[in-house]
Amino acid sequence: STDQVIDRVQQEVRDRRRSVESDDEEASMARWSKAILEPFQRMFSSGIKVEKVIEGSFEGEAGKKIDVVFITRNGSIVVEPWDEPGFYVNVTANVIPAVEGKVNDCGAAKALMEELLKCDATDHSLKIHAGHGKALAGASFDVRLPREFLYDMDLKTQNGRVSLGEFGCRMIRVETSNGRIELDNTHGVITELDTSNGRINVSGITE
């Protein structure tokens, strides 16, 4: 009868609705479990120390302007001049592959670091960004740049100190938290020095 057909259709609709609600509940539980577990994985999983060296050179005459941008977190940024023609950046990172569900070994850690570390180098700029992936617990930059060029310096980290040596700079912008800022005999215009819970030490600065 028509009533029986209507009853069957209504029952099928109710069954499908319960199935969808059950799937939504399982998906929601999975998301909550992941949100709760990941911070504990980062806290208690042993990180793996990974190092990567980035090298190159800037073409051009002395005094040419170079844009430099270094961005990281949970690590220091130390930038010093040298008399070599090229630049040298040693990145030391603490990587936790287990957070991404991968085997917690050196091979996986190096692969993740390659994914999370972004580097863009040209004759006019050097930009390195340690990505904010959950598997990257922190990264420090130890940098050497040719002293013969004029730089725009933009340095940013969290929970780490920033140190800038004796450079000729057109612009200096430094930002950190829970870390000190050190500028030593640097020539340039300071547009921003911003830190929280840290000292700012400036010596021999000229414009």
mmCIF file of N, CA, C and O in Angstrom, residues 158-162 175-181 193-200:
data_model
loop_
_atom_site.group_PDB
_atom_site.id
_atom_site.type_symbol
_atom_site.label_atom_id
_atom_site.label_comp_id
_atom_site.label_asym_id
_atom_site.label_seq_id
_atom_site.Cartn_x
_atom_site.Cartn_y
_atom_site.Cartn_z
ATOM 1 N N GLN A 158 61.136 33.461 17.548
ATOM 2 C CA GLN A 158 60.428 33.369 18.818
ATOM 3 C C GLN A 158 61.252 32.484 19.738
ATOM 4 O O GLN A 158 61.794 31.472 19.312
ATOM 5 N N ASN A 159 61.326 32.878 21.024
ATOM 6 C CA ASN A 159 62.066 32.078 21.998
ATOM 7 C C ASN A 159 63.514 31.862 21.579
ATOM 8 O O ASN A 159 64.019 30.735 21.571
ATOM 9 N N GLY A 160 64.174 32.954 21.228
ATOM 10 C CA GLY A 160 65.568 32.854 20.852
ATOM 11 C C GLY A 160 66.179 34.236 20.711
ATOM 12 O O GLY A 160 65.482 35.226 20.502
ATOM 13 N N ARG A 161 67.510 34.294 20.827
ATOM 14 C CA ARG A 161 68.200 35.575 20.717
ATOM 15 C C ARG A 161 68.528 35.881 19.265
ATOM 16 O O ARG A 161 68.595 34.978 18.416
ATOM 17 N N VAL A 162 68.741 37.160 18.999
ATOM 18 C CA VAL A 162 69.151 37.616 17.671
ATOM 19 C C VAL A 162 70.408 38.457 17.830
ATOM 20 O O VAL A 162 70.437 39.404 18.635
ATOM 21 N N GLU A 175 62.895 41.234 15.396
ATOM 22 C CA GLU A 175 61.770 40.908 16.279
ATOM 23 C C GLU A 175 61.994 39.533 16.900
ATOM 24 O O GLU A 175 62.334 38.576 16.198
ATOM 25 N N THR A 176 61.810 39.445 18.219
ATOM 26 C CA THR A 176 61.896 38.163 18.910
ATOM 27 C C THR A 176 61.040 38.212 20.164
ATOM 28 O O THR A 176 60.456 39.244 20.496
ATOM 29 N N SER A 177 60.950 37.091 20.839
ATOM 30 C CA SER A 177 60.273 37.010 22.136
ATOM 31 C C SER A 177 61.077 36.055 23.006
ATOM 32 O O SER A 177 61.675 35.098 22.510
ATOM 33 N N ASN A 178 61.095 36.341 24.311
ATOM 34 C CA ASN A 178 61.862 35.505 25.245
ATOM 35 C C ASN A 178 63.315 35.341 24.796
ATOM 36 O O ASN A 178 63.882 34.250 24.860
ATOM 37 N N GLY A 179 63.882 36.431 24.322
ATOM 38 C CA GLY A 179 65.271 36.400 23.894
ATOM 39 C C GLY A 179 65.813 37.803 23.751
ATOM 40 O O GLY A 179 65.056 38.759 23.580
ATOM 41 N N ARG A 180 67.129 37.927 23.824
ATOM 42 C CA ARG A 180 67.746 39.246 23.750
ATOM 43 C C ARG A 180 68.124 39.594 22.311
ATOM 44 O O ARG A 180 68.265 38.716 21.454
ATOM 45 N N ILE A 181 68.316 40.883 22.091
ATOM 46 C CA ILE A 181 68.767 41.399 20.799
ATOM 47 C C ILE A 181 70.119 42.059 21.001
ATOM 48 O O ILE A 181 70.284 42.884 21.900
ATOM 49 N N LEU A 193 63.227 47.343 16.696
ATOM 50 C CA LEU A 193 63.857 46.363 17.583
ATOM 51 C C LEU A 193 62.801 45.997 18.610
ATOM 52 O O LEU A 193 62.473 46.800 19.485
ATOM 53 N N ASP A 194 62.285 44.796 18.528
ATOM 54 C CA ASP A 194 61.145 44.426 19.370
ATOM 55 C C ASP A 194 61.407 43.076 20.030
ATOM 56 O O ASP A 194 61.645 42.073 19.345
ATOM 57 N N THR A 195 61.382 43.056 21.364
ATOM 58 C CA THR A 195 61.503 41.809 22.100
ATOM 59 C C THR A 195 60.640 41.857 23.342
ATOM 60 O O THR A 195 60.261 42.933 23.813
ATOM 61 N N SER A 196 60.292 40.696 23.846
ATOM 62 C CA SER A 196 59.595 40.589 25.130
ATOM 63 C C SER A 196 60.387 39.624 25.995
ATOM 64 O O SER A 196 60.892 38.608 25.509
ATOM 65 N N ASN A 197 60.520 39.963 27.279
ATOM 66 C CA ASN A 197 61.290 39.129 28.203
ATOM 67 C C ASN A 197 62.731 38.955 27.744
ATOM 68 O O ASN A 197 63.293 37.850 27.806
ATOM 69 N N GLY A 198 63.323 40.037 27.253
ATOM 70 C CA GLY A 198 64.716 39.970 26.836
ATOM 71 C C GLY A 198 65.325 41.357 26.757
ATOM 72 O O GLY A 198 64.623 42.350 26.576
ATOM 73 N N ARG A 199 66.657 41.418 26.882
ATOM 74 C CA ARG A 199 67.357 42.701 26.814
ATOM 75 C C ARG A 199 67.637 43.082 25.366
ATOM 76 O O ARG A 199 67.692 42.247 24.469
ATOM 77 N N ILE A 200 67.857 44.377 25.173
ATOM 78 C CA ILE A 200 68.342 44.894 23.898
ATOM 79 C C ILE A 200 69.692 45.558 24.156
ATOM 80 O O ILE A 200 69.778 46.549 24.880
#
